[in-house]
CSV table of N, CA and C in Angstrom, one decimal:
chain,number,residue,atom,x,y,z
A,1,MET,N,28.6,-0.5,6.3
A,1,MET,CA,29.7,-0.2,7.2
A,1,MET,C,29.4,1.2,7.8
A,2,PRO,N,29.5,1.3,9.1
A,2,PRO,CA,29.2,2.6,9.7
A,2,PRO,C,30.2,3.6,9.3
A,3,SER,N,29.8,4.9,9.1
A,3,SER,CA,30.7,6.0,8.8
A,3,SER,C,30.2,7.2,9.5
A,4,GLN,N,30.9,8.3,9.4
A,4,GLN,CA,30.5,9.6,10.0
A,4,GLN,C,29.2,10.0,9.4
A,5,GLU,N,29.0,9.8,8.1
A,5,GLU,CA,27.9,10.3,7.4
A,5,GLU,C,26.6,9.5,7.8
A,6,ASN,N,26.7,8.3,8.2
A,6,ASN,CA,25.5,7.5,8.5
A,6,ASN,C,25.4,7.1,10.0
A,7,LYS,N,26.1,7.8,10.9
A,7,LYS,CA,26.1,7.4,12.3
A,7,LYS,C,24.8,7.4,12.9
A,8,ALA,N,23.8,8.1,12.3
A,8,ALA,CA,22.4,8.0,12.9
A,8,ALA,C,21.8,6.6,12.7
A,9,MET,N,22.4,5.8,11.8
A,9,MET,CA,21.9,4.5,11.6
A,9,MET,C,22.5,3.4,12.6
A,10,ILE,N,23.4,3.9,13.5
A,10,ILE,CA,24.0,2.9,14.4
A,10,ILE,C,23.0,2.1,15.2
A,11,PRO,N,21.9,2.6,15.7
A,11,PRO,CA,21.0,1.6,16.4
A,11,PRO,C,20.5,0.5,15.5
A,12,PHE,N,20.2,0.8,14.2
A,12,PHE,CA,19.9,-0.3,13.3
A,12,PHE,C,21.1,-1.2,13.1
A,13,LEU,N,22.2,-0.7,12.9
A,13,LEU,CA,23.4,-1.5,12.6
A,13,LEU,C,23.7,-2.4,13.8
A,14,GLN,N,23.5,-1.9,15.0
A,14,GLN,CA,23.7,-2.8,16.2
A,14,GLN,C,22.8,-4.0,16.1
A,15,MET,N,21.6,-3.9,15.6
A,15,MET,CA,20.6,-5.0,15.5
A,15,MET,C,21.1,-5.9,14.4
A,16,ALA,N,21.6,-5.4,13.2
A,16,ALA,CA,21.9,-6.2,12.1
A,16,ALA,C,23.3,-6.8,12.2
A,17,ASN,N,24.1,-6.3,13.2
A,17,ASN,CA,25.5,-6.8,13.3
A,17,ASN,C,25.6,-8.3,13.5
A,18,GLY,N,26.4,-9.0,12.7
A,18,GLY,CA,26.6,-10.4,12.8
A,18,GLY,C,27.1,-10.9,14.1
A,19,LYS,N,27.7,-10.0,14.9
A,19,LYS,CA,28.2,-10.4,16.2
A,19,LYS,C,27.3,-10.2,17.4
A,20,THR,N,26.1,-9.6,17.1
A,20,THR,CA,25.2,-9.4,18.2
A,20,THR,C,24.6,-10.7,18.6
A,21,ASN,N,24.7,-11.0,19.9
A,21,ASN,CA,24.2,-12.3,20.4
A,21,ASN,C,23.2,-12.2,21.6
A,22,ARG,N,22.8,-11.0,21.9
A,22,ARG,CA,21.9,-10.8,23.0
A,22,ARG,C,21.0,-9.6,22.7
A,23,LEU,N,19.8,-9.6,23.1
A,23,LEU,CA,18.8,-8.5,22.9
A,23,LEU,C,17.9,-8.4,24.1
A,24,GLY,N,17.7,-7.1,24.5
A,24,GLY,CA,16.7,-6.9,25.5
A,24,GLY,C,15.9,-5.6,25.2
A,25,CYS,N,14.6,-5.7,25.3
A,25,CYS,CA,13.7,-4.6,25.0
A,25,CYS,C,12.7,-4.3,26.1
A,26,ALA,N,12.3,-3.1,26.2
A,26,ALA,CA,11.3,-2.7,27.2
A,26,ALA,C,10.4,-1.6,26.6
A,27,TYR,N,9.2,-1.5,27.2
A,27,TYR,CA,8.4,-0.4,26.7
A,27,TYR,C,7.7,0.2,28.0
A,28,GLU,N,7.2,1.4,27.8
A,28,GLU,CA,6.5,2.1,28.9
A,28,GLU,C,5.4,3.0,28.2
A,29,ILE,N,4.2,2.8,28.7
A,29,ILE,CA,3.1,3.7,28.2
A,29,ILE,C,3.1,4.9,29.0
A,30,CYS,N,3.3,6.1,28.4
A,30,CYS,CA,3.5,7.3,29.1
A,30,CYS,C,2.3,8.2,29.0
A,31,ALA,N,1.9,8.8,30.1
A,31,ALA,CA,0.8,9.8,30.1
A,31,ALA,C,1.3,11.1,30.5
A,32,ASP,N,0.8,12.1,29.8
A,32,ASP,CA,1.3,13.5,30.1
A,32,ASP,C,0.1,14.5,30.0
A,33,ASP,N,0.1,15.5,30.8
A,33,ASP,CA,-1.0,16.4,30.9
A,33,ASP,C,-1.0,17.3,29.6
A,34,PHE,N,0.1,17.5,29.0
A,34,PHE,CA,0.2,18.4,27.8
A,34,PHE,C,0.2,17.7,26.5
A,35,TYR,N,0.5,16.4,26.4
A,35,TYR,CA,0.6,15.7,25.1
A,35,TYR,C,-0.3,14.5,25.2
A,36,GLU,N,-0.6,13.9,24.0
A,36,GLU,CA,-1.3,12.7,24.0
A,36,GLU,C,-0.5,11.6,24.6
A,37,ASP,N,-1.1,10.5,25.1
A,37,ASP,CA,-0.4,9.4,25.6
A,37,ASP,C,0.5,8.8,24.5
A,38,TYR,N,1.7,8.3,24.9
A,38,TYR,CA,2.6,7.7,23.9
A,38,TYR,C,3.3,6.5,24.5
A,39,VAL,N,3.9,5.8,23.6
A,39,VAL,CA,4.6,4.6,24.1
A,39,VAL,C,6.1,4.8,23.8
A,40,LEU,N,6.9,4.6,24.8
A,40,LEU,CA,8.4,4.7,24.7
A,40,LEU,C,8.9,3.2,24.6
A,41,PHE,N,9.6,2.9,23.5
A,41,PHE,CA,10.1,1.6,23.3
A,41,PHE,C,11.6,1.6,23.1
A,42,VAL,N,12.4,0.8,23.8
A,42,VAL,CA,13.8,0.9,23.8
A,42,VAL,C,14.4,-0.5,23.8
A,43,CYS,N,15.4,-0.7,23.0
A,43,CYS,CA,16.1,-2.0,22.9
A,43,CYS,C,17.6,-1.8,23.1
A,44,THR,N,18.3,-2.8,23.6
A,44,THR,CA,19.7,-2.7,23.8
A,44,THR,C,20.2,-4.1,23.3
A,45,TYR,N,21.4,-4.1,22.7
A,45,TYR,CA,22.0,-5.2,22.0
A,45,TYR,C,23.3,-5.6,22.7
A,46,GLY,N,23.6,-6.8,22.8
A,46,GLY,CA,24.9,-7.3,23.5
A,46,GLY,C,25.9,-7.7,22.4
A,47,GLU,N,27.1,-7.4,22.8
A,47,GLU,CA,28.3,-7.9,22.0
A,47,GLU,C,28.3,-7.3,20.6
A,48,SER,N,27.8,-6.1,20.4
A,48,SER,CA,27.7,-5.6,19.0
A,48,SER,C,28.7,-4.6,18.6
A,49,LYS,N,29.7,-4.3,19.4
A,49,LYS,CA,30.9,-3.5,19.0
A,49,LYS,C,30.8,-2.8,17.7
A,50,ILE,N,29.9,-1.8,17.5
A,50,ILE,CA,29.9,-1.0,16.3
A,50,ILE,C,31.0,0.0,16.4
A,51,ARG,N,31.8,0.0,15.3
A,51,ARG,CA,32.9,0.9,15.2
A,51,ARG,C,32.8,1.6,13.8
A,52,ILE,N,32.9,2.9,13.7
A,52,ILE,CA,32.9,3.6,12.4
A,52,ILE,C,34.1,3.0,11.6
A,53,GLY,N,33.8,2.6,10.4
A,53,GLY,CA,34.8,2.1,9.4
A,53,GLY,C,34.9,0.6,9.4
A,54,ASN,N,34.3,-0.1,10.4
A,54,ASN,CA,34.4,-1.6,10.4
A,54,ASN,C,33.1,-2.2,9.9
A,55,PRO,N,33.2,-3.3,9.1
A,55,PRO,CA,32.0,-3.9,8.6
A,55,PRO,C,31.2,-4.6,9.7
A,56,ILE,N,29.9,-4.7,9.5
A,56,ILE,CA,29.0,-5.3,10.6
A,56,ILE,C,28.8,-6.8,10.4
A,57,TYR,N,29.2,-7.3,9.2
A,57,TYR,CA,29.2,-8.8,9.0
A,57,TYR,C,30.1,-9.1,7.9
A,58,THR,N,30.4,-10.4,7.7
A,58,THR,CA,31.2,-10.9,6.6
A,58,THR,C,30.3,-11.6,5.6
A,59,ARG,N,30.5,-11.1,4.4
A,59,ARG,CA,29.7,-11.7,3.3
A,59,ARG,C,30.2,-13.1,2.9
A,60,GLY,N,29.2,-14.0,2.7
A,60,GLY,CA,29.6,-15.3,2.3
A,60,GLY,C,28.4,-16.2,2.2
A,61,PRO,N,28.6,-17.5,1.9
A,61,PRO,CA,27.5,-18.4,1.9
A,61,PRO,C,26.9,-18.7,3.3
A,62,PRO,N,25.6,-19.1,3.3
A,62,PRO,CA,25.0,-19.4,4.7
A,62,PRO,C,25.9,-20.5,5.4
A,63,CYS,N,26.2,-20.2,6.6
A,63,CYS,CA,27.0,-21.1,7.5
A,63,CYS,C,28.4,-21.3,7.0
A,64,GLY,N,28.9,-20.3,6.2
A,64,GLY,CA,30.3,-20.5,5.6
A,64,GLY,C,31.4,-20.5,6.7
A,65,SER,N,31.1,-19.9,7.8
A,65,SER,CA,32.2,-19.8,8.8
A,65,SER,C,31.8,-20.7,10.1
A,66,CYS,N,30.8,-21.5,9.9
A,66,CYS,CA,30.5,-22.4,11.1
A,66,CYS,C,29.9,-23.7,10.7
A,67,ARG,N,30.5,-24.4,9.8
A,67,ARG,CA,30.0,-25.6,9.2
A,67,ARG,C,29.5,-26.6,10.2
A,68,ASN,N,30.2,-26.7,11.4
A,68,ASN,CA,29.9,-27.7,12.4
A,68,ASN,C,28.8,-27.2,13.4
A,69,LYS,N,28.4,-26.0,13.3
A,69,LYS,CA,27.4,-25.4,14.2
A,69,LYS,C,26.3,-24.7,13.4
A,70,CYS,N,25.9,-25.3,12.3
A,70,CYS,CA,24.9,-24.7,11.5
A,70,CYS,C,23.5,-25.2,11.8
A,71,THR,N,22.5,-24.3,12.0
A,71,THR,CA,21.1,-24.7,12.3
A,71,THR,C,20.1,-24.0,11.4
A,72,PHE,N,18.9,-24.2,11.7
A,72,PHE,CA,17.8,-23.6,10.9
A,72,PHE,C,17.9,-23.9,9.4
A,73,ASN,N,17.8,-25.1,9.1
A,73,ASN,CA,17.9,-25.6,7.7
A,73,ASN,C,19.2,-25.2,7.0
A,74,ASN,N,20.3,-25.3,7.8
A,74,ASN,CA,21.6,-25.0,7.3
A,74,ASN,C,21.7,-23.5,6.8
A,75,ARG,N,21.1,-22.6,7.5
A,75,ARG,CA,21.1,-21.2,7.1
A,75,ARG,C,21.8,-20.3,8.1
A,76,LEU,N,21.8,-20.6,9.4
A,76,LEU,CA,22.2,-19.8,10.5
A,76,LEU,C,23.3,-20.5,11.3
A,77,CYS,N,24.3,-19.7,11.7
A,77,CYS,CA,25.3,-20.2,12.7
A,77,CYS,C,24.7,-20.3,14.1
A,78,ASP,N,24.9,-21.4,14.8
A,78,ASP,CA,24.5,-21.5,16.1
A,78,ASP,C,25.6,-21.0,17.0
A,79,ILE,N,25.4,-19.8,17.6
A,79,ILE,CA,26.5,-19.3,18.5
A,79,ILE,C,26.3,-19.8,19.8
């Protein structure tokens, strides 16, 4: 659960959030006269509504909340 103490983890929590249903990533190889070349990698997540104090998923059996829309060997809800 996100809190003030672990808010630096919010990017990871967005990825792990059970309500995340979209993902987009990009990278750029950067060259600089002062530093070694480096790669900048960024991702953004859709519908992940991270709020401090709210859980990121509901604990339960696989497909426990989507019995009629369960896929991948009855392990994941098909949103």
